[in-house]
Amino acid sequence: MALNFDPYVERRHTDSDKWHKYEGKEIIPLWVADSDFKSPPAVIDALQKRVAHGVFGYGFPSPELKDVFIQRMKQRYQWEVKPEWLVFLPGMVCGLNLSIRALTTPEQGSIAPHPIYPPFMKSARSADRHQISAPVKLQNKRWVLDLDAAEQQLSGTERLLMLCNPHNPGGTVYRRSELLTQLDFAQRHNLIVCSDEIHCDLILEQGLEHIPFASLSEDAAQRSITLMAPSKTFNIAGLGATIAVIPNAVLRNRFTEARAGIIPSVDVLAYVAATAAYRDGEAWLQGQLNYLRENRDIVMERINAIAGLKLMPIEATYLAWIDASALQVANPHAFFEQAGVGLSPGSDFGNAQFVRLNFACHRDLLEKALTLMAKAVANLPVTD
Ligand SMILES: Cc1ncc(COP(=O)(O)O)c(C=O)c1O
């Protein structure tokens, strides 16, 4: 099957949140993490067939979806997952919130990386639970989690360690030795682990592999909730289907009890899309990864050529975490927006001197945005 990511897909004037934000403005939207690519043809076909049926009553996760997911875990990670461990949710963020609410009491807290995808912080805040920030620091040009720094802040009432692998916004793929350090930390402090692995299929650096936290050992499995989804991988984020893998029955019951009556089941079209994506999307995914790798290389080269901006190698995700601290501007996000490029503000993730750029878009659009960014910086008054 020929796969081509180059045809431009017009998303202006559609229901796209990403594009709607700047409707009527000359601003290129490179913020929220969805891609501008059409989903795999197999997903579109399956949805069309399902829509043609015309009846959209309550659904359930089919044995086929469970089986496709279980086979995927086995083939990719040599991780043996049992069907009864799977809990289906309409999104990842509700999984993060549920983990906080179901697995900690009001007196207990969590530990989360910092900077981090904002709902990690919001989920603790909205549940009125305390949260300790574990800094994500630069080490050999990689953004890595520093749990030693978090250790000094522990009060002894923390119950949950929240992980994000690959890391958003840093793009890090954690190595086995790093994951074992995270597991050791969880064991020493008697923590449950909620591992957000939504970006696990988007490994850009050749030779690296994703390792699910829960696959490290039986102990890791028993103390963890793994959140995975086909949404980023196959660009079906608007059809929310998340899979929480919870091997421990006690944790699973607490999780499912906390969702009852509050978090709805996954909608029938989302089940169809998820099944088709996981079952038939592999060739498309490989094509997408190649396109993303080239986009990443362009972003790396061009951003690092702009005086005042710095970007570390991106191992995974289609997100570039750009250090603008050397730029002589008060608010880098506002500065680039003014210049016609809509990025995610670093302040949302915990560092206002950064911006996050989503490069899962048509290459011409990316080049145009990078040119606008370079021009805007070149036009800044020179200070000494
Ligand atoms: C790390 C991470 N978790 C969760 C999500 C969102 O997942 P959902 O839209 O399914 O709630 C994102 C989206 O950008 C993400 O990057």
JSON list of N, CA, C and O in Angstrom, two decimals, residues 63-115:
[
{"chain": "A", "resi": 63, "resn": "PRO", "atom": "N", "xyz": [-13.94, -8.63, 22.29]},
{"chain": "A", "resi": 63, "resn": "PRO", "atom": "CA", "xyz": [-12.82, -9.56, 22.52]},
{"chain": "A", "resi": 63, "resn": "PRO", "atom": "C", "xyz": [-11.71, -9.31, 21.50]},
{"chain": "A", "resi": 63, "resn": "PRO", "atom": "O", "xyz": [-10.54, -9.46, 21.81]},
{"chain": "A", "resi": 64, "resn": "GLU", "atom": "N", "xyz": [-12.08, -8.87, 20.29]},
{"chain": "A", "resi": 64, "resn": "GLU", "atom": "CA", "xyz": [-11.05, -8.62, 19.27]},
{"chain": "A", "resi": 64, "resn": "GLU", "atom": "C", "xyz": [-10.12, -7.48, 19.70]},
{"chain": "A", "resi": 64, "resn": "GLU", "atom": "O", "xyz": [-8.90, -7.58, 19.59]},
{"chain": "A", "resi": 65, "resn": "LEU", "atom": "N", "xyz": [-10.70, -6.41, 20.22]},
{"chain": "A", "resi": 65, "resn": "LEU", "atom": "CA", "xyz": [-9.87, -5.27, 20.65]},
{"chain": "A", "resi": 65, "resn": "LEU", "atom": "C", "xyz": [-8.92, -5.72, 21.78]},
{"chain": "A", "resi": 65, "resn": "LEU", "atom": "O", "xyz": [-7.73, -5.42, 21.77]},
{"chain": "A", "resi": 66, "resn": "LYS", "atom": "N", "xyz": [-9.49, -6.45, 22.74]},
{"chain": "A", "resi": 66, "resn": "LYS", "atom": "CA", "xyz": [-8.65, -6.93, 23.85]},
{"chain": "A", "resi": 66, "resn": "LYS", "atom": "C", "xyz": [-7.52, -7.81, 23.31]},
{"chain": "A", "resi": 66, "resn": "LYS", "atom": "O", "xyz": [-6.36, -7.67, 23.69]},
{"chain": "A", "resi": 67, "resn": "ASP", "atom": "N", "xyz": [-7.89, -8.68, 22.40]},
{"chain": "A", "resi": 67, "resn": "ASP", "atom": "CA", "xyz": [-6.91, -9.62, 21.87]},
{"chain": "A", "resi": 67, "resn": "ASP", "atom": "C", "xyz": [-5.82, -8.90, 21.06]},
{"chain": "A", "resi": 67, "resn": "ASP", "atom": "O", "xyz": [-4.63, -9.19, 21.22]},
{"chain": "A", "resi": 68, "resn": "VAL", "atom": "N", "xyz": [-6.23, -7.94, 20.24]},
{"chain": "A", "resi": 68, "resn": "VAL", "atom": "CA", "xyz": [-5.26, -7.19, 19.43]},
{"chain": "A", "resi": 68, "resn": "VAL", "atom": "C", "xyz": [-4.29, -6.44, 20.35]},
{"chain": "A", "resi": 68, "resn": "VAL", "atom": "O", "xyz": [-3.07, -6.42, 20.11]},
{"chain": "A", "resi": 69, "resn": "PHE", "atom": "N", "xyz": [-4.82, -5.87, 21.42]},
{"chain": "A", "resi": 69, "resn": "PHE", "atom": "CA", "xyz": [-3.97, -5.12, 22.36]},
{"chain": "A", "resi": 69, "resn": "PHE", "atom": "C", "xyz": [-3.02, -6.07, 23.10]},
{"chain": "A", "resi": 69, "resn": "PHE", "atom": "O", "xyz": [-1.82, -5.81, 23.22]},
{"chain": "A", "resi": 70, "resn": "ILE", "atom": "N", "xyz": [-3.56, -7.20, 23.53]},
{"chain": "A", "resi": 70, "resn": "ILE", "atom": "CA", "xyz": [-2.73, -8.16, 24.28]},
{"chain": "A", "resi": 70, "resn": "ILE", "atom": "C", "xyz": [-1.61, -8.71, 23.39]},
{"chain": "A", "resi": 70, "resn": "ILE", "atom": "O", "xyz": [-0.46, -8.82, 23.82]},
{"chain": "A", "resi": 71, "resn": "GLN", "atom": "N", "xyz": [-1.95, -9.00, 22.14]},
{"chain": "A", "resi": 71, "resn": "GLN", "atom": "CA", "xyz": [-0.91, -9.49, 21.20]},
{"chain": "A", "resi": 71, "resn": "GLN", "atom": "C", "xyz": [0.16, -8.43, 20.97]},
{"chain": "A", "resi": 71, "resn": "GLN", "atom": "O", "xyz": [1.35, -8.72, 20.86]},
{"chain": "A", "resi": 72, "resn": "ARG", "atom": "N", "xyz": [-0.29, -7.19, 20.89]},
{"chain": "A", "resi": 72, "resn": "ARG", "atom": "CA", "xyz": [0.64, -6.06, 20.69]},
{"chain": "A", "resi": 72, "resn": "ARG", "atom": "C", "xyz": [1.64, -5.97, 21.85]},
{"chain": "A", "resi": 72, "resn": "ARG", "atom": "O", "xyz": [2.83, -5.80, 21.66]},
{"chain": "A", "resi": 73, "resn": "MET", "atom": "N", "xyz": [1.13, -6.10, 23.06]},
{"chain": "A", "resi": 73, "resn": "MET", "atom": "CA", "xyz": [2.00, -6.02, 24.24]},
{"chain": "A", "resi": 73, "resn": "MET", "atom": "C", "xyz": [3.01, -7.17, 24.24]},
{"chain": "A", "resi": 73, "resn": "MET", "atom": "O", "xyz": [4.17, -7.02, 24.60]},
{"chain": "A", "resi": 74, "resn": "LYS", "atom": "N", "xyz": [2.52, -8.33, 23.81]},
{"chain": "A", "resi": 74, "resn": "LYS", "atom": "CA", "xyz": [3.38, -9.51, 23.81]},
{"chain": "A", "resi": 74, "resn": "LYS", "atom": "C", "xyz": [4.47, -9.38, 22.74]},
{"chain": "A", "resi": 74, "resn": "LYS", "atom": "O", "xyz": [5.65, -9.61, 23.01]},
{"chain": "A", "resi": 75, "resn": "GLN", "atom": "N", "xyz": [4.04, -9.00, 21.54]},
{"chain": "A", "resi": 75, "resn": "GLN", "atom": "CA", "xyz": [5.02, -8.93, 20.44]},
{"chain": "A", "resi": 75, "resn": "GLN", "atom": "C", "xyz": [6.02, -7.82, 20.62]},
{"chain": "A", "resi": 75, "resn": "GLN", "atom": "O", "xyz": [7.21, -7.98, 20.36]},
{"chain": "A", "resi": 76, "resn": "ARG", "atom": "N", "xyz": [5.55, -6.66, 21.06]},
{"chain": "A", "resi": 76, "resn": "ARG", "atom": "CA", "xyz": [6.45, -5.50, 21.15]},
{"chain": "A", "resi": 76, "resn": "ARG", "atom": "C", "xyz": [7.32, -5.52, 22.40]},
{"chain": "A", "resi": 76, "resn": "ARG", "atom": "O", "xyz": [8.44, -5.06, 22.38]},
{"chain": "A", "resi": 77, "resn": "TYR", "atom": "N", "xyz": [6.72, -5.99, 23.50]},
{"chain": "A", "resi": 77, "resn": "TYR", "atom": "CA", "xyz": [7.42, -5.81, 24.79]},
{"chain": "A", "resi": 77, "resn": "TYR", "atom": "C", "xyz": [7.62, -7.12, 25.55]},
{"chain": "A", "resi": 77, "resn": "TYR", "atom": "O", "xyz": [8.06, -7.08, 26.70]},
{"chain": "A", "resi": 78, "resn": "GLN", "atom": "N", "xyz": [7.25, -8.22, 24.95]},
{"chain": "A", "resi": 78, "resn": "GLN", "atom": "CA", "xyz": [7.31, -9.51, 25.65]},
{"chain": "A", "resi": 78, "resn": "GLN", "atom": "C", "xyz": [6.61, -9.39, 27.01]},
{"chain": "A", "resi": 78, "resn": "GLN", "atom": "O", "xyz": [7.07, -9.89, 28.03]},
{"chain": "A", "resi": 79, "resn": "TRP", "atom": "N", "xyz": [5.51, -8.67, 27.00]},
{"chain": "A", "resi": 79, "resn": "TRP", "atom": "CA", "xyz": [4.75, -8.43, 28.23]},
{"chain": "A", "resi": 79, "resn": "TRP", "atom": "C", "xyz": [3.43, -9.20, 28.12]},
{"chain": "A", "resi": 79, "resn": "TRP", "atom": "O", "xyz": [2.65, -8.95, 27.21]},
{"chain": "A", "resi": 80, "resn": "GLU", "atom": "N", "xyz": [3.24, -10.12, 29.04]},
{"chain": "A", "resi": 80, "resn": "GLU", "atom": "CA", "xyz": [2.04, -10.98, 29.02]},
{"chain": "A", "resi": 80, "resn": "GLU", "atom": "C", "xyz": [0.93, -10.30, 29.81]},
{"chain": "A", "resi": 80, "resn": "GLU", "atom": "O", "xyz": [0.98, -10.26, 31.04]},
{"chain": "A", "resi": 81, "resn": "VAL", "atom": "N", "xyz": [-0.05, -9.79, 29.09]},
{"chain": "A", "resi": 81, "resn": "VAL", "atom": "CA", "xyz": [-1.16, -9.06, 29.71]},
{"chain": "A", "resi": 81, "resn": "VAL", "atom": "C", "xyz": [-2.41, -9.94, 29.69]},
{"chain": "A", "resi": 81, "resn": "VAL", "atom": "O", "xyz": [-2.69, -10.59, 28.68]},
{"chain": "A", "resi": 82, "resn": "LYS", "atom": "N", "xyz": [-3.15, -9.95, 30.76]},
{"chain": "A", "resi": 82, "resn": "LYS", "atom": "CA", "xyz": [-4.38, -10.77, 30.81]},
{"chain": "A", "resi": 82, "resn": "LYS", "atom": "C", "xyz": [-5.61, -9.88, 30.54]},
{"chain": "A", "resi": 82, "resn": "LYS", "atom": "O", "xyz": [-5.63, -8.72, 30.96]},
{"chain": "A", "resi": 83, "resn": "PRO", "atom": "N", "xyz": [-6.61, -10.45, 29.85]},
{"chain": "A", "resi": 83, "resn": "PRO", "atom": "CA", "xyz": [-7.77, -9.61, 29.47]},
{"chain": "A", "resi": 83, "resn": "PRO", "atom": "C", "xyz": [-8.44, -8.95, 30.67]},
{"chain": "A", "resi": 83, "resn": "PRO", "atom": "O", "xyz": [-8.91, -7.81, 30.58]},
{"chain": "A", "resi": 84, "resn": "GLU", "atom": "N", "xyz": [-8.46, -9.65, 31.82]},
{"chain": "A", "resi": 84, "resn": "GLU", "atom": "CA", "xyz": [-9.17, -9.06, 32.97]},
{"chain": "A", "resi": 84, "resn": "GLU", "atom": "C", "xyz": [-8.42, -7.87, 33.58]},
{"chain": "A", "resi": 84, "resn": "GLU", "atom": "O", "xyz": [-8.97, -7.15, 34.40]},
{"chain": "A", "resi": 85, "resn": "TRP", "atom": "N", "xyz": [-7.18, -7.65, 33.17]},
{"chain": "A", "resi": 85, "resn": "TRP", "atom": "CA", "xyz": [-6.44, -6.49, 33.69]},
{"chain": "A", "resi": 85, "resn": "TRP", "atom": "C", "xyz": [-6.84, -5.19, 33.00]},
{"chain": "A", "resi": 85, "resn": "TRP", "atom": "O", "xyz": [-6.46, -4.11, 33.44]},
{"chain": "A", "resi": 86, "resn": "LEU", "atom": "N", "xyz": [-7.57, -5.29, 31.88]},
{"chain": "A", "resi": 86, "resn": "LEU", "atom": "CA", "xyz": [-7.81, -4.11, 31.05]},
{"chain": "A", "resi": 86, "resn": "LEU", "atom": "C", "xyz": [-9.06, -3.34, 31.49]},
{"chain": "A", "resi": 86, "resn": "LEU", "atom": "O", "xyz": [-10.13, -3.91, 31.66]},
{"chain": "A", "resi": 87, "resn": "VAL", "atom": "N", "xyz": [-8.88, -2.03, 31.63]},
{"chain": "A", "resi": 87, "resn": "VAL", "atom": "CA", "xyz": [-10.01, -1.14, 31.94]},
{"chain": "A", "resi": 87, "resn": "VAL", "atom": "C", "xyz": [-10.03, -0.07, 30.84]},
{"chain": "A", "resi": 87, "resn": "VAL", "atom": "O", "xyz": [-9.02, 0.60, 30.61]},
{"chain": "A", "resi": 88, "resn": "PHE", "atom": "N", "xyz": [-11.16, 0.05, 30.16]},
{"chain": "A", "resi": 88, "resn": "PHE", "atom": "CA", "xyz": [-11.24, 0.99, 29.03]},
{"chain": "A", "resi": 88, "resn": "PHE", "atom": "C", "xyz": [-11.84, 2.32, 29.49]},
{"chain": "A", "resi": 88, "resn": "PHE", "atom": "O", "xyz": [-12.84, 2.35, 30.20]},
{"chain": "A", "resi": 89, "resn": "LEU", "atom": "N", "xyz": [-11.19, 3.38, 29.07]},
{"chain": "A", "resi": 89, "resn": "LEU", "atom": "CA", "xyz": [-11.61, 4.74, 29.46]},
{"chain": "A", "resi": 89, "resn": "LEU", "atom": "C", "xyz": [-11.71, 5.62, 28.22]},
{"chain": "A", "resi": 89, "resn": "LEU", "atom": "O", "xyz": [-11.02, 5.38, 27.23]},
{"chain": "A", "resi": 90, "resn": "PRO", "atom": "N", "xyz": [-12.53, 6.69, 28.31]},
{"chain": "A", "resi": 90, "resn": "PRO", "atom": "CA", "xyz": [-12.63, 7.57, 27.12]},
{"chain": "A", "resi": 90, "resn": "PRO", "atom": "C", "xyz": [-11.48, 8.55, 26.97]},
{"chain": "A", "resi": 90, "resn": "PRO", "atom": "O", "xyz": [-11.54, 9.44, 26.12]},
{"chain": "A", "resi": 91, "resn": "GLY", "atom": "N", "xyz": [-10.42, 8.43, 27.75]},
{"chain": "A", "resi": 91, "resn": "GLY", "atom": "CA", "xyz": [-9.27, 9.32, 27.59]},
{"chain": "A", "resi": 91, "resn": "GLY", "atom": "C", "xyz": [-8.20, 9.01, 28.61]},
{"chain": "A", "resi": 91, "resn": "GLY", "atom": "O", "xyz": [-8.44, 8.31, 29.61]},
{"chain": "A", "resi": 92, "resn": "MET", "atom": "N", "xyz": [-7.01, 9.56, 28.35]},
{"chain": "A", "resi": 92, "resn": "MET", "atom": "CA", "xyz": [-5.88, 9.38, 29.27]},
{"chain": "A", "resi": 92, "resn": "MET", "atom": "C", "xyz": [-6.01, 10.28, 30.48]},
{"chain": "A", "resi": 92, "resn": "MET", "atom": "O", "xyz": [-5.65, 9.90, 31.59]},
{"chain": "A", "resi": 93, "resn": "VAL", "atom": "N", "xyz": [-6.45, 11.51, 30.24]},
{"chain": "A", "resi": 93, "resn": "VAL", "atom": "CA", "xyz": [-6.46, 12.49, 31.34]},
{"chain": "A", "resi": 93, "resn": "VAL", "atom": "C", "xyz": [-7.40, 12.02, 32.45]},
{"chain": "A", "resi": 93, "resn": "VAL", "atom": "O", "xyz": [-7.09, 12.18, 33.63]},
{"chain": "A", "resi": 94, "resn": "CYS", "atom": "N", "xyz": [-8.52, 11.41, 32.08]},
{"chain": "A", "resi": 94, "resn": "CYS", "atom": "CA", "xyz": [-9.39, 10.91, 33.15]},
{"chain": "A", "resi": 94, "resn": "CYS", "atom": "C", "xyz": [-8.68, 9.77, 33.89]},
{"chain": "A", "resi": 94, "resn": "CYS", "atom": "O", "xyz": [-8.88, 9.58, 35.09]},
{"chain": "A", "resi": 95, "resn": "GLY", "atom": "N", "xyz": [-7.80, 9.04, 33.21]},
{"chain": "A", "resi": 95, "resn": "GLY", "atom": "CA", "xyz": [-7.02, 8.00, 33.88]},
{"chain": "A", "resi": 95, "resn": "GLY", "atom": "C", "xyz": [-6.05, 8.60, 34.90]},
{"chain": "A", "resi": 95, "resn": "GLY", "atom": "O", "xyz": [-5.86, 8.05, 35.98]},
{"chain": "A", "resi": 96, "resn": "LEU", "atom": "N", "xyz": [-5.47, 9.74, 34.55]},
{"chain": "A", "resi": 96, "resn": "LEU", "atom": "CA", "xyz": [-4.56, 10.41, 35.50]},
{"chain": "A", "resi": 96, "resn": "LEU", "atom": "C", "xyz": [-5.35, 10.89, 36.72]},
{"chain": "A", "resi": 96, "resn": "LEU", "atom": "O", "xyz": [-4.95, 10.70, 37.87]},
{"chain": "A", "resi": 97, "resn": "ASN", "atom": "N", "xyz": [-6.50, 11.52, 36.45]},
{"chain": "A", "resi": 97, "resn": "ASN", "atom": "CA", "xyz": [-7.33, 12.02, 37.56]},
{"chain": "A", "resi": 97, "resn": "ASN", "atom": "C", "xyz": [-7.85, 10.89, 38.43]},
{"chain": "A", "resi": 97, "resn": "ASN", "atom": "O", "xyz": [-7.85, 10.99, 39.66]},
{"chain": "A", "resi": 98, "resn": "LEU", "atom": "N", "xyz": [-8.28, 9.81, 37.77]},
{"chain": "A", "resi": 98, "resn": "LEU", "atom": "CA", "xyz": [-8.79, 8.67, 38.54]},
{"chain": "A", "resi": 98, "resn": "LEU", "atom": "C", "xyz": [-7.70, 8.08, 39.42]},
{"chain": "A", "resi": 98, "resn": "LEU", "atom": "O", "xyz": [-7.96, 7.68, 40.56]},
{"chain": "A", "resi": 99, "resn": "SER", "atom": "N", "xyz": [-6.49, 8.02, 38.89]},
{"chain": "A", "resi": 99, "resn": "SER", "atom": "CA", "xyz": [-5.39, 7.44, 39.67]},
{"chain": "A", "resi": 99, "resn": "SER", "atom": "C", "xyz": [-5.19, 8.23, 40.95]},
{"chain": "A", "resi": 99, "resn": "SER", "atom": "O", "xyz": [-5.06, 7.64, 42.03]},
{"chain": "A", "resi": 100, "resn": "ILE", "atom": "N", "xyz": [-5.18, 9.54, 40.83]},
{"chain": "A", "resi": 100, "resn": "ILE", "atom": "CA", "xyz": [-5.01, 10.37, 42.02]},
{"chain": "A", "resi": 100, "resn": "ILE", "atom": "C", "xyz": [-6.17, 10.13, 43.00]},
{"chain": "A", "resi": 100, "resn": "ILE", "atom": "O", "xyz": [-5.98, 9.91, 44.19]},
{"chain": "A", "resi": 101, "resn": "ARG", "atom": "N", "xyz": [-7.39, 10.19, 42.47]},
{"chain": "A", "resi": 101, "resn": "ARG", "atom": "CA", "xyz": [-8.56, 10.13, 43.36]},
{"chain": "A", "resi": 101, "resn": "ARG", "atom": "C", "xyz": [-8.79, 8.74, 43.96]},
{"chain": "A", "resi": 101, "resn": "ARG", "atom": "O", "xyz": [-9.24, 8.62, 45.09]},
{"chain": "A", "resi": 102, "resn": "ALA", "atom": "N", "xyz": [-8.50, 7.72, 43.16]},
{"chain": "A", "resi": 102, "resn": "ALA", "atom": "CA", "xyz": [-8.79, 6.37, 43.64]},
{"chain": "A", "resi": 102, "resn": "ALA", "atom": "C", "xyz": [-7.67, 5.81, 44.51]},
{"chain": "A", "resi": 102, "resn": "ALA", "atom": "O", "xyz": [-7.90, 4.97, 45.37]},
{"chain": "A", "resi": 103, "resn": "LEU", "atom": "N", "xyz": [-6.45, 6.28, 44.28]},
{"chain": "A", "resi": 103, "resn": "LEU", "atom": "CA", "xyz": [-5.31, 5.61, 44.91]},
{"chain": "A", "resi": 103, "resn": "LEU", "atom": "C", "xyz": [-4.65, 6.42, 46.01]},
{"chain": "A", "resi": 103, "resn": "LEU", "atom": "O", "xyz": [-3.71, 5.95, 46.65]},
{"chain": "A", "resi": 104, "resn": "THR", "atom": "N", "xyz": [-5.09, 7.66, 46.20]},
{"chain": "A", "resi": 104, "resn": "THR", "atom": "CA", "xyz": [-4.58, 8.43, 47.34]},
{"chain": "A", "resi": 104, "resn": "THR", "atom": "C", "xyz": [-5.77, 8.93, 48.16]},
{"chain": "A", "resi": 104, "resn": "THR", "atom": "O", "xyz": [-6.85, 9.18, 47.61]},
{"chain": "A", "resi": 105, "resn": "THR", "atom": "N", "xyz": [-5.56, 9.09, 49.46]},
{"chain": "A", "resi": 105, "resn": "THR", "atom": "CA", "xyz": [-6.57, 9.70, 50.32]},
{"chain": "A", "resi": 105, "resn": "THR", "atom": "C", "xyz": [-6.26, 11.20, 50.38]},
{"chain": "A", "resi": 105, "resn": "THR", "atom": "O", "xyz": [-5.17, 11.62, 49.95]},
{"chain": "A", "resi": 106, "resn": "PRO", "atom": "N", "xyz": [-7.17, 12.02, 50.92]},
{"chain": "A", "resi": 106, "resn": "PRO", "atom": "CA", "xyz": [-6.87, 13.46, 50.99]},
{"chain": "A", "resi": 106, "resn": "PRO", "atom": "C", "xyz": [-5.59, 13.76, 51.75]},
{"chain": "A", "resi": 106, "resn": "PRO", "atom": "O", "xyz": [-4.95, 14.78, 51.52]},
{"chain": "A", "resi": 107, "resn": "GLU", "atom": "N", "xyz": [-5.18, 12.86, 52.63]},
{"chain": "A", "resi": 107, "resn": "GLU", "atom": "CA", "xyz": [-3.93, 13.11, 53.39]},
{"chain": "A", "resi": 107, "resn": "GLU", "atom": "C", "xyz": [-2.70, 12.66, 52.62]},
{"chain": "A", "resi": 107, "resn": "GLU", "atom": "O", "xyz": [-1.57, 12.96, 53.02]},
{"chain": "A", "resi": 108, "resn": "GLN", "atom": "N", "xyz": [-2.91, 11.94, 51.56]},
{"chain": "A", "resi": 108, "resn": "GLN", "atom": "CA", "xyz": [-1.75, 11.40, 50.82]},
{"chain": "A", "resi": 108, "resn": "GLN", "atom": "C", "xyz": [-1.45, 12.23, 49.58]},
{"chain": "A", "resi": 108, "resn": "GLN", "atom": "O", "xyz": [-2.30, 12.96, 49.09]},
{"chain": "A", "resi": 109, "resn": "GLY", "atom": "N", "xyz": [-0.23, 12.08, 49.08]},
{"chain": "A", "resi": 109, "resn": "GLY", "atom": "CA", "xyz": [0.16, 12.88, 47.93]},
{"chain": "A", "resi": 109, "resn": "GLY", "atom": "C", "xyz": [0.78, 12.05, 46.83]},
{"chain": "A", "resi": 109, "resn": "GLY", "atom": "O", "xyz": [0.85, 10.82, 46.90]},
{"chain": "A", "resi": 110, "resn": "SER", "atom": "N", "xyz": [1.24, 12.76, 45.81]},
{"chain": "A", "resi": 110, "resn": "SER", "atom": "CA", "xyz": [1.87, 12.11, 44.67]},
{"chain": "A", "resi": 110, "resn": "SER", "atom": "C", "xyz": [3.19, 12.79, 44.35]},
{"chain": "A", "resi": 110, "resn": "SER", "atom": "O", "xyz": [3.49, 13.86, 44.88]},
{"chain": "A", "resi": 111, "resn": "ILE", "atom": "N", "xyz": [3.92, 12.16, 43.46]},
{"chain": "A", "resi": 111, "resn": "ILE", "atom": "CA", "xyz": [5.19, 12.71, 42.97]},
{"chain": "A", "resi": 111, "resn": "ILE", "atom": "C", "xyz": [5.07, 12.71, 41.46]},
{"chain": "A", "resi": 111, "resn": "ILE", "atom": "O", "xyz": [4.68, 11.70, 40.87]},
{"chain": "A", "resi": 112, "resn": "ALA", "atom": "N", "xyz": [5.38, 13.84, 40.83]},
{"chain": "A", "resi": 112, "resn": "ALA", "atom": "CA", "xyz": [5.26, 13.92, 39.37]},
{"chain": "A", "resi": 112, "resn": "ALA", "atom": "C", "xyz": [6.47, 14.63, 38.78]},
{"chain": "A", "resi": 112, "resn": "ALA", "atom": "O", "xyz": [7.04, 15.50, 39.42]},
{"chain": "A", "resi": 113, "resn": "PRO", "atom": "N", "xyz": [6.85, 14.24, 37.56]},
{"chain": "A", "resi": 113, "resn": "PRO", "atom": "CA", "xyz": [7.97, 14.93, 36.91]},
{"chain": "A", "resi": 113, "resn": "PRO", "atom": "C", "xyz": [7.64, 16.40, 36.68]},
{"chain": "A", "resi": 113, "resn": "PRO", "atom": "O", "xyz": [6.47, 16.78, 36.63]},
{"chain": "A", "resi": 114, "resn": "HIS", "atom": "N", "xyz": [8.68, 17.20, 36.53]},
{"chain": "A", "resi": 114, "resn": "HIS", "atom": "CA", "xyz": [8.49, 18.63, 36.32]},
{"chain": "A", "resi": 114, "resn": "HIS", "atom": "C", "xyz": [9.65, 19.17, 35.50]},
{"chain": "A", "resi": 114, "resn": "HIS", "atom": "O", "xyz": [10.79, 19.01, 35.92]},
{"chain": "A", "resi": 115, "resn": "PRO", "atom": "N", "xyz": [9.45, 19.73, 34.32]},
{"chain": "A", "resi": 115, "resn": "PRO", "atom": "CA", "xyz": [8.19, 20.02, 33.64]},
{"chain": "A", "resi": 115, "resn": "PRO", "atom": "C", "xyz": [7.48, 18.74, 33.17]},
{"chain": "A", "resi": 115, "resn": "PRO", "atom": "O", "xyz": [8.10, 17.70, 32.98]}
]
